[in-house]
CSV table of C-alpha atoms in Angstrom, one decimal:
chain,number,residue,atom,x,y,z
A,1,UNK,CA,-82.0,79.2,-35.5
A,2,UNK,CA,-84.7,81.7,-34.1
A,3,UNK,CA,-83.7,85.0,-32.6
A,4,UNK,CA,-84.6,85.2,-29.0
A,5,UNK,CA,-85.8,88.7,-28.0
A,6,UNK,CA,-85.8,89.7,-24.3
A,7,UNK,CA,-89.0,91.6,-23.3
A,8,UNK,CA,-88.9,94.1,-20.6
A,9,UNK,CA,-92.3,93.9,-18.7
A,10,UNK,CA,-94.4,97.0,-18.8
A,11,UNK,CA,-94.8,98.6,-15.3
A,12,UNK,CA,-98.3,98.7,-13.8
A,13,UNK,CA,-98.3,102.5,-13.6
A,14,UNK,CA,-98.1,102.6,-17.5
A,15,UNK,CA,-100.5,99.7,-18.1
A,16,UNK,CA,-104.1,99.6,-18.9
A,17,UNK,CA,-104.3,103.1,-20.3
A,18,UNK,CA,-107.5,103.8,-22.1
A,19,UNK,CA,-108.8,106.9,-23.7
A,20,UNK,CA,-111.2,109.0,-21.7
A,21,UNK,CA,-113.7,109.1,-24.5
A,22,UNK,CA,-114.2,107.9,-28.0
A,23,UNK,CA,-113.5,110.1,-31.0
A,24,UNK,CA,-116.5,112.4,-31.7
A,25,UNK,CA,-118.1,112.2,-28.2
A,26,UNK,CA,-119.1,115.5,-26.7
A,27,UNK,CA,-117.1,117.1,-23.8
A,28,UNK,CA,-118.5,116.0,-20.5
A,29,UNK,CA,-119.3,112.5,-21.7
A,30,UNK,CA,-118.9,110.1,-18.7
A,31,UNK,CA,-116.7,107.1,-19.2
A,32,UNK,CA,-114.7,105.4,-16.5
A,33,UNK,CA,-111.2,104.7,-17.7
A,34,UNK,CA,-109.7,102.9,-14.6
A,35,UNK,CA,-110.1,99.5,-13.0
A,36,UNK,CA,-112.8,98.5,-10.6
A,37,UNK,CA,-111.1,98.3,-7.2
A,38,UNK,CA,-114.0,98.2,-4.8
A,39,UNK,CA,-117.4,96.4,-4.9
A,40,UNK,CA,-119.3,99.5,-4.1
A,41,UNK,CA,-118.8,103.3,-3.6
A,42,UNK,CA,-117.8,104.1,0.0
A,43,UNK,CA,-118.6,107.6,1.3
A,44,UNK,CA,-117.2,108.9,4.6
A,45,UNK,CA,-118.4,112.3,6.0
A,46,UNK,CA,-116.4,114.5,8.4
A,47,UNK,CA,-118.1,117.5,9.8
A,48,UNK,CA,-116.2,119.8,12.1
A,49,UNK,CA,-115.6,123.2,13.6
A,50,UNK,CA,-113.3,124.5,16.3
A,51,UNK,CA,-115.2,122.6,19.0
A,52,UNK,CA,-116.4,119.3,17.6
A,53,UNK,CA,-115.9,116.6,14.9
A,54,UNK,CA,-118.7,114.3,13.6
A,55,UNK,CA,-117.8,111.2,11.5
A,56,UNK,CA,-120.4,109.2,9.5
A,57,UNK,CA,-120.5,106.5,6.9
A,58,UNK,CA,-123.0,107.6,4.2
A,59,UNK,CA,-125.2,105.3,2.3
A,60,UNK,CA,-126.9,108.1,0.3
A,61,UNK,CA,-125.6,111.5,-0.5
A,62,UNK,CA,-128.8,113.1,0.8
A,63,UNK,CA,-127.8,112.1,4.3
A,64,UNK,CA,-125.2,114.8,4.2
A,65,UNK,CA,-127.8,117.6,3.9
A,66,UNK,CA,-128.1,118.5,7.6
A,67,UNK,CA,-124.3,118.9,7.8
A,68,UNK,CA,-124.0,121.0,4.6
A,69,UNK,CA,-126.7,123.3,5.8
A,70,UNK,CA,-125.0,124.0,9.1
A,71,UNK,CA,-122.2,126.6,9.5
A,72,UNK,CA,-119.6,124.0,10.2
A,73,UNK,CA,-117.1,122.7,7.5
A,74,UNK,CA,-117.8,119.4,5.8
A,75,UNK,CA,-115.5,117.0,4.1
A,76,UNK,CA,-116.8,113.9,2.2
A,77,UNK,CA,-114.3,111.3,1.0
A,78,UNK,CA,-115.6,109.1,-1.9
A,79,UNK,CA,-113.8,105.8,-2.6
A,80,UNK,CA,-114.6,103.9,-5.8
A,81,UNK,CA,-115.2,105.4,-9.2
A,82,UNK,CA,-116.7,102.5,-11.2
A,83,UNK,CA,-120.3,103.1,-10.3
A,84,UNK,CA,-121.1,106.0,-12.6
A,85,UNK,CA,-124.8,106.2,-11.6
A,86,UNK,CA,-124.0,106.5,-7.9
A,87,UNK,CA,-121.4,109.2,-8.6
A,88,UNK,CA,-123.9,111.1,-10.8
A,89,UNK,CA,-126.2,111.4,-7.7
A,90,UNK,CA,-123.4,112.9,-5.8
A,91,UNK,CA,-122.3,115.3,-8.6
A,92,UNK,CA,-125.9,116.3,-9.2
A,93,UNK,CA,-126.3,117.1,-5.5
A,94,UNK,CA,-123.3,119.4,-5.5
A,95,UNK,CA,-124.0,120.7,-9.1
A,96,UNK,CA,-120.6,119.8,-10.4
A,97,UNK,CA,-119.7,120.9,-13.9
A,98,UNK,CA,-119.9,118.2,-16.5
A,99,UNK,CA,-116.2,118.6,-17.3
A,100,UNK,CA,-115.3,118.0,-13.6
A,101,UNK,CA,-117.3,114.8,-13.7
A,102,UNK,CA,-115.5,113.7,-16.8
A,103,UNK,CA,-112.1,114.4,-15.4
A,104,UNK,CA,-112.8,112.5,-12.2
A,105,UNK,CA,-113.7,109.4,-14.2
A,106,UNK,CA,-110.6,109.8,-16.4
A,107,UNK,CA,-108.1,108.2,-14.2
A,108,UNK,CA,-105.2,109.0,-16.5
A,109,UNK,CA,-105.9,112.7,-16.3
A,110,UNK,CA,-103.0,115.1,-16.3
A,111,UNK,CA,-102.5,116.8,-12.8
A,112,UNK,CA,-104.0,120.2,-12.9
A,113,UNK,CA,-105.9,123.0,-11.0
A,114,UNK,CA,-109.1,124.5,-12.5
A,115,UNK,CA,-111.4,127.1,-11.0
A,116,UNK,CA,-115.1,127.1,-11.9
A,117,UNK,CA,-117.9,129.5,-10.8
A,118,UNK,CA,-118.7,127.7,-7.5
A,119,UNK,CA,-115.9,125.1,-7.3
A,120,UNK,CA,-112.1,124.7,-7.5
A,121,UNK,CA,-111.1,121.4,-9.0
A,122,UNK,CA,-107.7,119.6,-8.2
A,123,UNK,CA,-106.5,116.5,-10.0
A,124,UNK,CA,-103.4,114.9,-8.4
A,125,UNK,CA,-101.7,111.5,-8.4
A,126,UNK,CA,-101.0,109.6,-5.2
A,127,UNK,CA,-97.7,107.8,-5.6
A,128,UNK,CA,-96.1,105.1,-3.4
A,129,UNK,CA,-93.4,102.5,-4.0
A,130,UNK,CA,-94.2,98.9,-3.2
A,131,UNK,CA,-91.8,97.7,-0.4
A,132,UNK,CA,-91.7,94.1,-1.9
A,133,UNK,CA,-91.3,94.7,-5.6
A,134,UNK,CA,-90.0,98.3,-5.7
A,135,UNK,CA,-92.6,99.1,-8.3
A,136,UNK,CA,-94.3,102.5,-8.5
A,137,UNK,CA,-97.9,102.4,-7.4
A,138,UNK,CA,-100.1,105.3,-8.8
A,139,UNK,CA,-103.7,106.3,-7.9
A,140,UNK,CA,-105.5,109.3,-9.3
A,141,UNK,CA,-107.0,111.6,-6.6
A,142,UNK,CA,-109.5,114.4,-7.3
A,143,UNK,CA,-110.5,117.2,-4.9
A,144,UNK,CA,-113.4,119.6,-5.3
A,145,UNK,CA,-113.4,122.7,-3.1
A,146,UNK,CA,-116.5,124.8,-2.5
A,147,UNK,CA,-117.4,127.5,-0.1
A,148,UNK,CA,-118.4,125.3,2.8
A,149,UNK,CA,-117.3,121.8,1.8
A,150,UNK,CA,-114.6,119.6,0.2
A,151,UNK,CA,-115.2,116.5,-1.8
A,152,UNK,CA,-112.3,114.0,-2.4
A,153,UNK,CA,-112.4,111.2,-4.9
A,154,UNK,CA,-110.1,108.2,-5.0
A,155,UNK,CA,-110.0,104.8,-6.8
A,156,UNK,CA,-109.3,102.6,-3.7
A,157,UNK,CA,-109.7,102.8,0.1
A,158,UNK,CA,-106.0,103.3,0.5
A,159,UNK,CA,-105.7,105.6,3.7
A,160,UNK,CA,-104.1,108.5,1.8
A,161,UNK,CA,-105.5,111.1,4.2
A,162,UNK,CA,-104.8,109.4,7.5
A,163,UNK,CA,-102.5,112.2,8.7
A,164,UNK,CA,-105.2,114.7,8.1
A,165,UNK,CA,-107.8,112.7,9.9
A,166,UNK,CA,-105.4,112.3,12.8
A,167,UNK,CA,-105.1,116.0,13.0
A,168,UNK,CA,-108.9,116.6,12.9
A,169,UNK,CA,-109.4,113.9,15.6
A,170,UNK,CA,-106.7,115.3,17.8
A,171,UNK,CA,-108.3,118.8,17.6
A,172,UNK,CA,-105.5,120.6,15.7
A,173,UNK,CA,-106.6,124.2,16.1
A,174,UNK,CA,-105.3,125.5,12.7
A,175,UNK,CA,-107.1,122.8,10.8
A,176,UNK,CA,-110.3,123.0,12.9
A,177,UNK,CA,-110.6,126.8,12.8
A,178,UNK,CA,-109.7,127.5,9.1
A,179,UNK,CA,-112.1,127.1,6.3
A,180,UNK,CA,-112.4,124.4,3.6
A,181,UNK,CA,-109.6,126.0,1.6
A,182,UNK,CA,-107.2,125.1,4.3
A,183,UNK,CA,-108.5,121.5,4.5
A,184,UNK,CA,-108.0,121.3,0.7
A,185,UNK,CA,-104.4,122.5,1.2
A,186,UNK,CA,-103.9,119.8,4.0
A,187,UNK,CA,-105.1,117.1,1.6
A,188,UNK,CA,-102.8,118.3,-1.2
A,189,UNK,CA,-99.8,118.6,1.2
A,190,UNK,CA,-100.4,115.0,2.4
A,191,UNK,CA,-100.1,113.7,-1.2
A,192,UNK,CA,-97.0,115.9,-1.8
A,193,UNK,CA,-95.4,114.5,1.4
A,194,UNK,CA,-95.8,111.1,-0.1
A,195,UNK,CA,-93.9,112.4,-3.1
A,196,UNK,CA,-91.0,113.2,-0.7
A,197,UNK,CA,-91.1,109.6,0.6
A,198,UNK,CA,-90.9,108.3,-3.0
A,199,UNK,CA,-87.9,110.5,-3.6
A,200,UNK,CA,-86.2,109.0,-0.6
A,201,UNK,CA,-87.0,105.5,-1.8
A,202,UNK,CA,-85.6,106.3,-5.3
A,203,UNK,CA,-82.5,107.7,-3.7
A,204,UNK,CA,-81.9,104.4,-1.9
A,205,UNK,CA,-82.5,102.6,-5.1
A,206,UNK,CA,-79.9,104.7,-6.9
A,207,UNK,CA,-77.4,104.0,-4.1
A,208,UNK,CA,-78.0,100.3,-4.2
A,209,UNK,CA,-77.5,100.4,-8.0
A,210,UNK,CA,-74.2,102.2,-7.7
A,211,UNK,CA,-72.9,99.6,-5.3
A,212,UNK,CA,-74.1,96.8,-7.6
A,213,UNK,CA,-72.3,98.4,-10.5
A,214,UNK,CA,-69.1,98.7,-8.6
A,215,UNK,CA,-69.2,95.2,-7.1
A,216,UNK,CA,-71.2,92.7,-9.0
A,217,UNK,CA,-71.4,93.7,-12.7
A,218,UNK,CA,-74.6,91.8,-13.3
A,219,UNK,CA,-76.1,91.6,-16.8
A,220,UNK,CA,-79.5,92.9,-15.4
A,221,UNK,CA,-78.0,96.2,-14.4
A,222,UNK,CA,-78.9,98.0,-17.7
A,223,UNK,CA,-82.5,96.8,-17.3
A,224,UNK,CA,-82.7,98.1,-13.7
A,225,UNK,CA,-81.2,101.5,-14.7
A,226,UNK,CA,-83.8,101.7,-17.5
A,227,UNK,CA,-86.6,100.9,-15.1
A,228,UNK,CA,-85.3,103.6,-12.7
A,229,UNK,CA,-85.2,106.2,-15.5
A,230,UNK,CA,-88.8,105.2,-16.5
A,231,UNK,CA,-89.9,105.8,-12.9
A,232,UNK,CA,-88.2,109.2,-12.8
A,233,UNK,CA,-89.7,110.3,-16.1
A,234,UNK,CA,-93.2,109.4,-15.0
A,235,UNK,CA,-92.6,111.0,-11.6
A,236,UNK,CA,-91.5,114.2,-13.3
A,237,UNK,CA,-94.6,114.2,-15.6
A,238,UNK,CA,-96.8,113.9,-12.5
A,239,UNK,CA,-95.1,116.7,-10.5
A,240,UNK,CA,-94.3,119.2,-13.2
A,241,UNK,CA,-97.9,120.1,-14.3
A,242,UNK,CA,-99.0,120.3,-10.7
A,243,UNK,CA,-96.3,122.8,-9.9
A,244,UNK,CA,-97.2,125.0,-12.9
A,245,UNK,CA,-100.9,124.8,-11.9
A,246,UNK,CA,-100.3,125.9,-8.3
A,247,UNK,CA,-98.0,128.7,-9.5
A,248,UNK,CA,-100.8,130.0,-11.7
A,249,UNK,CA,-103.3,129.7,-8.7
A,250,UNK,CA,-100.9,131.7,-6.6
A,251,UNK,CA,-100.7,134.5,-9.1
A,252,UNK,CA,-104.5,134.9,-9.5
A,253,UNK,CA,-107.3,136.2,-7.4
A,254,UNK,CA,-109.7,133.5,-6.1
A,255,UNK,CA,-112.9,133.8,-4.1
A,256,UNK,CA,-112.5,130.2,-2.8
A,257,UNK,CA,-109.0,130.5,-1.4
A,258,UNK,CA,-108.4,133.3,1.2
A,259,UNK,CA,-105.3,135.3,1.0
A,260,UNK,CA,-104.1,134.3,4.5
A,261,UNK,CA,-104.1,130.6,3.4
A,262,UNK,CA,-102.2,131.2,0.1
A,263,UNK,CA,-99.0,131.1,2.0
A,264,UNK,CA,-99.6,127.4,2.7
A,265,UNK,CA,-100.3,126.7,-1.0
A,266,UNK,CA,-97.0,128.4,-1.6
A,267,UNK,CA,-95.3,126.1,0.7
A,268,UNK,CA,-96.6,123.1,-1.3
A,269,UNK,CA,-95.4,124.8,-4.4
A,270,UNK,CA,-91.9,125.1,-2.8
A,271,UNK,CA,-91.9,121.4,-2.0
A,272,UNK,CA,-92.8,120.6,-5.7
A,273,UNK,CA,-90.0,122.8,-6.9
A,274,UNK,CA,-87.6,120.9,-4.5
A,275,UNK,CA,-88.9,117.6,-5.7
A,276,UNK,CA,-88.4,118.5,-9.4
A,277,UNK,CA,-84.8,119.6,-8.7
A,278,UNK,CA,-84.3,116.2,-7.0
A,279,UNK,CA,-85.8,114.3,-9.9
A,280,UNK,CA,-83.5,116.2,-12.4
A,281,UNK,CA,-80.4,115.3,-10.2
A,282,UNK,CA,-81.5,111.6,-10.0
A,283,UNK,CA,-82.0,111.5,-13.8
A,284,UNK,CA,-78.4,112.8,-14.3
A,285,UNK,CA,-77.2,110.2,-11.8
A,286,UNK,CA,-79.0,107.5,-13.7
A,287,UNK,CA,-77.3,108.6,-16.9
A,288,UNK,CA,-74.1,108.6,-15.2
A,289,UNK,CA,-74.6,105.1,-13.9
A,290,UNK,CA,-75.3,103.8,-17.3
A,291,UNK,CA,-72.2,105.5,-18.6
A,292,UNK,CA,-70.2,104.0,-15.7
A,293,UNK,CA,-71.6,100.6,-16.4
A,294,UNK,CA,-70.8,100.7,-20.1
A,295,UNK,CA,-67.3,102.0,-19.3
A,296,UNK,CA,-66.7,99.1,-16.9
A,297,UNK,CA,-68.0,96.6,-19.5
A,298,UNK,CA,-65.6,98.2,-22.1
A,299,UNK,CA,-62.7,98.1,-19.6
A,300,UNK,CA,-63.4,94.4,-18.9
A,301,UNK,CA,-63.5,93.7,-22.6
A,302,UNK,CA,-60.3,95.6,-23.1
A,303,UNK,CA,-58.6,93.5,-20.4
A,304,UNK,CA,-59.7,90.3,-22.1
A,305,UNK,CA,-58.4,91.6,-25.4
A,306,UNK,CA,-55.2,92.7,-23.9
A,307,UNK,CA,-54.6,89.1,-22.4
A,308,UNK,CA,-55.5,87.5,-25.8
A,309,UNK,CA,-53.2,89.9,-27.6
A,310,UNK,CA,-50.2,89.1,-25.3
A,311,UNK,CA,-50.8,85.4,-25.7
A,312,UNK,CA,-50.9,85.9,-29.5
A,313,UNK,CA,-47.7,88.0,-29.3
A,314,UNK,CA,-45.9,85.4,-27.3
A,315,UNK,CA,-46.7,82.7,-29.9
A,316,UNK,CA,-45.6,84.8,-32.9
A,317,UNK,CA,-41.9,84.0,-32.6
A,318,UNK,CA,-42.6,80.4,-31.6
A,319,UNK,CA,-44.8,80.0,-34.6
A,320,UNK,CA,-42.1,81.6,-36.8
A,321,UNK,CA,-39.4,79.2,-35.6
A,322,UNK,CA,-41.7,76.1,-35.8
A,323,UNK,CA,-42.8,77.2,-39.3
A,324,UNK,CA,-39.2,77.5,-40.6
A,325,UNK,CA,-38.1,74.0,-39.3
A,326,UNK,CA,-41.4,72.5,-40.4
A,327,UNK,CA,-40.6,73.1,-44.1
A,328,UNK,CA,-39.7,70.1,-46.1
A,329,UNK,CA,-36.5,71.2,-47.7
A,330,UNK,CA,-34.0,68.5,-48.6
A,331,UNK,CA,-30.9,70.4,-47.3
A,332,UNK,CA,-31.3,72.1,-43.9
A,333,UNK,CA,-28.0,72.0,-42.1
A,334,UNK,CA,-29.5,72.3,-38.6
A,335,UNK,CA,-31.5,69.2,-39.0
A,336,UNK,CA,-28.4,67.0,-38.9
A,337,UNK,CA,-26.8,68.8,-36.1
A,338,UNK,CA,-26.6,66.9,-32.8
A,339,UNK,CA,-27.8,69.8,-30.5
A,340,UNK,CA,-30.4,71.2,-32.9
A,341,UNK,CA,-33.5,70.0,-31.0
A,342,UNK,CA,-32.6,71.3,-27.5
A,343,UNK,CA,-31.2,74.5,-29.0
A,344,UNK,CA,-34.6,75.2,-30.7
A,345,UNK,CA,-36.4,74.5,-27.4
A,346,UNK,CA,-34.0,76.8,-25.6
A,347,UNK,CA,-34.5,79.7,-28.0
A,348,UNK,CA,-38.3,79.2,-27.8
A,349,UNK,CA,-38.4,79.1,-24.0
A,350,UNK,CA,-36.0,82.0,-23.8
A,351,UNK,CA,-38.0,84.1,-26.1
A,352,UNK,CA,-41.2,83.4,-24.1
A,353,UNK,CA,-39.6,84.2,-20.8
A,354,UNK,CA,-38.0,87.3,-22.2
A,355,UNK,CA,-41.3,88.7,-23.6
A,356,UNK,CA,-43.2,87.8,-20.3
A,357,UNK,CA,-40.5,89.8,-18.4
A,358,UNK,CA,-40.7,92.7,-20.8
A,359,UNK,CA,-44.5,92.8,-20.5
A,360,UNK,CA,-44.4,92.8,-16.8
A,361,UNK,CA,-41.9,95.6,-16.7
A,362,UNK,CA,-44.3,97.7,-18.9
A,363,UNK,CA,-47.2,96.8,-16.5
A,364,UNK,CA,-49.0,95.1,-19.3
A,365,UNK,CA,-49.4,91.9,-17.2
């Protein structure tokens, strides 16, 4: 008979991982490691100051030159990372460092913050939970900050930055008046706000699992707990390096982030600390749920064993009596006695009732 092994499906946020480059390739070698999610690269430009906002869809990066040469602030959001030649035009126009280019294409990059001569580079992960499947959905996001502009790169056209766009369109004075460093903060803060929503969803999932453990005792519970723990571990690996990178950024001088705006980056850092604390608490709760489930399984097994033991104990004297009178000795006085048969039955029934009464008195039944 063949052994049947149950396979737990690999979640999508851990699937399709490919190395950013082959062994021996030079640093800065361009190699896209993600999946093609759009037919073509989409570029949206937002140029603004305290008085006006201009929005344009760009077909070529050269179309942004009039806006970049003006004193206003410019934000260009690029969706789609599969067309390397198109992206090279963008990177060449903004003179991005080859290592920045490589990291943008490596969609499994570790979240980080790096400062170059003319740019500051942020790598983050956008995280949401699918309402239907409960699966963690992950998309890498890159942000490049310069003196008068912000570039943001994402794999898909998911409206990550809709809250920021709403603030720009509604004329939010702080966002409109501050420089590109404040815009970069607003984009990062929007992503971190999504982390808080993920935390809320995971909290609901933990609560549902606790109720399921207490009420249903399904065999699928260990698998669900394992999937939850895997989400929490991945979530922590996403948030922890970003927290450390922002902490280093706040401690150092930077010509791209003004001192008056560092307090907003510190607020993002505080949110990340809060999220990490929540993740640690949830991990402890997940471990506790597994212990609780195993304890309940053990208790259920003990109850079954107790019932079987009581049944076996009741039958011990009955088996003993039946065994004695089942022996084929020639001389057994009781066999010829008129009341032998009903007497044996009476003893057996009485012993059974007596033991049941005793077990109930001891609360074993």
